[in-house]
XYZ file of C-alpha atoms in Angstrom:
200
model
C 117.091 135.022 111.817
C 114.053 135.798 109.677
C 111.358 133.158 109.195
C 111.589 131.613 105.722
C 108.997 129.524 103.922
C 108.278 126.731 103.336
C 108.887 125.727 106.948
C 110.237 122.351 108.007
C 108.156 120.634 110.726
C 109.862 119.682 114.002
C 111.734 116.386 113.839
C 110.801 113.774 114.791
C 107.214 114.690 113.998
C 104.977 112.531 116.180
C 101.311 112.026 115.389
C 98.516 109.827 116.654
C 96.257 110.196 113.629
C 96.769 111.442 110.082
C 94.128 111.569 107.383
C 94.400 112.657 103.755
C 91.582 113.557 101.373
C 92.066 113.808 97.626
C 89.726 116.415 96.133
C 88.844 117.047 92.488
C 87.147 120.047 90.896
C 84.096 118.498 89.247
C 80.487 119.448 88.587
C 77.497 117.297 87.643
C 74.163 117.865 85.980
C 71.452 115.262 86.451
C 68.367 115.347 84.256
C 65.186 115.414 86.366
C 63.436 113.474 83.597
C 65.867 110.700 82.640
C 68.144 110.842 85.721
C 71.087 110.615 83.353
C 74.174 112.401 84.668
C 76.713 114.486 82.813
C 79.949 115.186 84.661
C 82.436 117.972 83.971
C 86.006 117.389 85.096
C 88.144 120.486 85.640
C 91.941 120.450 86.047
C 91.983 121.244 89.775
C 92.985 118.436 92.136
C 94.671 118.675 95.521
C 95.268 117.126 98.939
C 93.542 118.050 102.185
C 94.596 116.616 105.514
C 93.880 116.419 109.216
C 96.559 115.881 111.852
C 96.200 114.883 115.509
C 99.308 114.859 117.689
C 99.601 112.454 120.634
C 99.356 113.774 124.218
C 102.582 115.654 124.907
C 104.438 117.333 127.730
C 105.126 121.035 127.344
C 108.690 120.693 126.001
C 107.483 118.758 122.947
C 104.185 120.599 122.539
C 105.750 124.056 122.411
C 107.823 123.037 119.386
C 104.637 122.065 117.517
C 102.748 125.158 118.668
C 105.585 127.462 117.575
C 105.690 125.740 114.184
C 101.940 126.214 113.714
C 102.014 129.863 114.757
C 104.704 130.544 112.175
C 102.811 128.518 109.563
C 99.789 130.824 109.768
C 101.539 133.248 107.413
C 103.124 130.879 104.941
C 103.719 127.359 103.728
C 105.422 124.263 105.084
C 106.662 120.903 103.887
C 104.555 117.916 104.867
C 104.355 114.222 104.036
C 102.641 110.967 104.892
C 104.710 110.311 108.004
C 103.083 106.904 108.453
C 104.292 105.694 105.038
C 107.617 107.362 104.145
C 108.937 104.482 102.017
C 107.588 102.994 98.768
C 105.698 99.701 98.716
C 107.237 98.865 95.365
C 110.657 97.459 94.553
C 111.922 100.628 92.889
C 115.584 101.599 93.344
C 117.873 104.003 91.526
C 117.879 107.657 90.529
C 114.650 108.675 88.814
C 114.087 111.574 86.435
C 111.151 112.668 84.295
C 111.030 111.364 80.713
C 107.609 112.760 79.752
C 105.041 114.554 81.929
C 102.286 116.636 80.350
C 100.335 119.241 82.315
C 96.846 118.068 83.407
C 97.611 114.513 82.302
C 97.866 111.648 84.758
C 100.602 109.568 83.107
C 104.237 109.998 84.093
C 107.042 108.198 82.285
C 110.445 108.245 83.875
C 114.055 107.186 83.423
C 115.742 105.005 86.010
C 119.520 105.348 86.277
C 121.464 102.762 88.223
C 118.459 100.952 89.615
C 115.655 98.506 88.921
C 112.168 97.473 90.000
C 108.945 99.446 89.806
C 106.518 101.438 91.910
C 103.459 99.905 93.564
C 99.977 101.391 93.829
C 99.902 103.748 96.798
C 103.516 104.909 96.587
C 104.211 108.604 97.059
C 106.536 110.646 94.884
C 107.513 114.289 94.570
C 108.229 116.327 91.452
C 109.302 119.920 92.080
C 107.114 120.939 95.053
C 104.087 118.771 94.164
C 103.098 115.609 96.029
C 101.745 112.713 93.955
C 100.360 109.251 94.696
C 100.643 106.295 92.325
C 97.150 105.076 91.403
C 98.117 102.752 88.533
C 101.343 101.057 87.476
C 101.607 100.804 83.692
C 105.140 99.432 83.430
C 108.541 99.619 85.097
C 108.933 103.157 83.705
C 105.352 104.478 83.617
C 102.699 105.209 86.248
C 99.450 107.145 86.558
C 99.200 109.666 89.363
C 96.818 111.628 91.555
C 96.584 114.576 91.389
C 96.911 115.227 87.675
C 100.304 116.617 86.736
C 100.534 120.271 87.668
C 102.724 121.251 84.740
C 104.696 119.827 81.840
C 107.890 119.000 83.679
C 111.061 119.136 81.633
C 112.874 115.908 80.822
C 115.526 115.221 83.428
C 113.575 116.790 86.331
C 114.345 114.882 89.527
C 111.755 112.560 91.078
C 111.942 112.036 94.852
C 110.328 108.863 96.125
C 111.693 107.979 99.572
C 114.703 105.726 99.436
C 115.505 104.218 102.835
C 118.669 106.311 103.108
C 117.591 109.260 100.960
C 115.176 112.168 100.778
C 111.495 111.591 101.491
C 108.751 112.562 99.084
C 106.806 115.516 100.427
C 104.605 118.377 99.308
C 104.071 122.012 100.212
C 100.998 122.750 102.333
C 99.252 125.547 104.220
C 97.116 125.510 107.328
C 93.473 125.156 106.333
C 92.640 127.856 108.891
C 94.947 130.694 110.001
C 94.238 129.879 113.643
C 96.253 127.792 116.081
C 94.533 126.138 119.032
C 95.888 123.849 121.715
C 94.551 122.486 124.989
C 96.272 121.796 128.306
C 94.818 119.091 130.525
C 95.680 117.401 133.789
C 99.364 116.980 134.591
C 100.114 119.688 132.007
C 99.457 117.313 129.095
C 98.967 119.170 125.815
C 96.621 118.305 122.980
C 97.283 119.702 119.497
C 95.494 119.121 116.202
C 95.298 120.994 112.911
C 94.038 120.764 109.322
C 96.110 121.311 106.179
C 95.541 122.055 102.498
C 98.005 121.613 99.667
C 99.602 124.737 98.232
C 98.965 123.965 94.576
C 102.000 124.564 92.355
C 101.332 127.080 89.588
């Protein structure tokens, strides 16, 4: 069977440390005379990440290594495995009401549910991975990164119901190299860095 992308990581995906970095395309000019600063904000925003897996025996490690070797030439789905569920009280089926490209505000329709998101909740629209940075109301939030496109009304929003799909994004390896170490008692160590594959 041919390899198809985006890949799905091995399940369960065990990690000992996961870090995310939100990056924004900005530039600044500071006057050498007044020290006043002018900042230019460009549309680009994305997620970077670093993943460390726990010490593993070969049977588990080879699954991760094989996944990473395949990922060198394509994309893969990834998520905040430490926080798969929302902090908020949101339930129901969510769809986009209004979402304008390069804006930060998302309004949504909730069918058959109630409650609201909380700051820090993850959600997915199309293949993009967003984090709630401000709750405006029970049907409106502000997100990071800025919305990648003007999503059509009715587009599904995935947010991690206990019994449903998890919010995730599409990522690439930050470097097209895969390295692992084998220590005493054939214990493997694996770590890698990731960068979001920004939706066009």
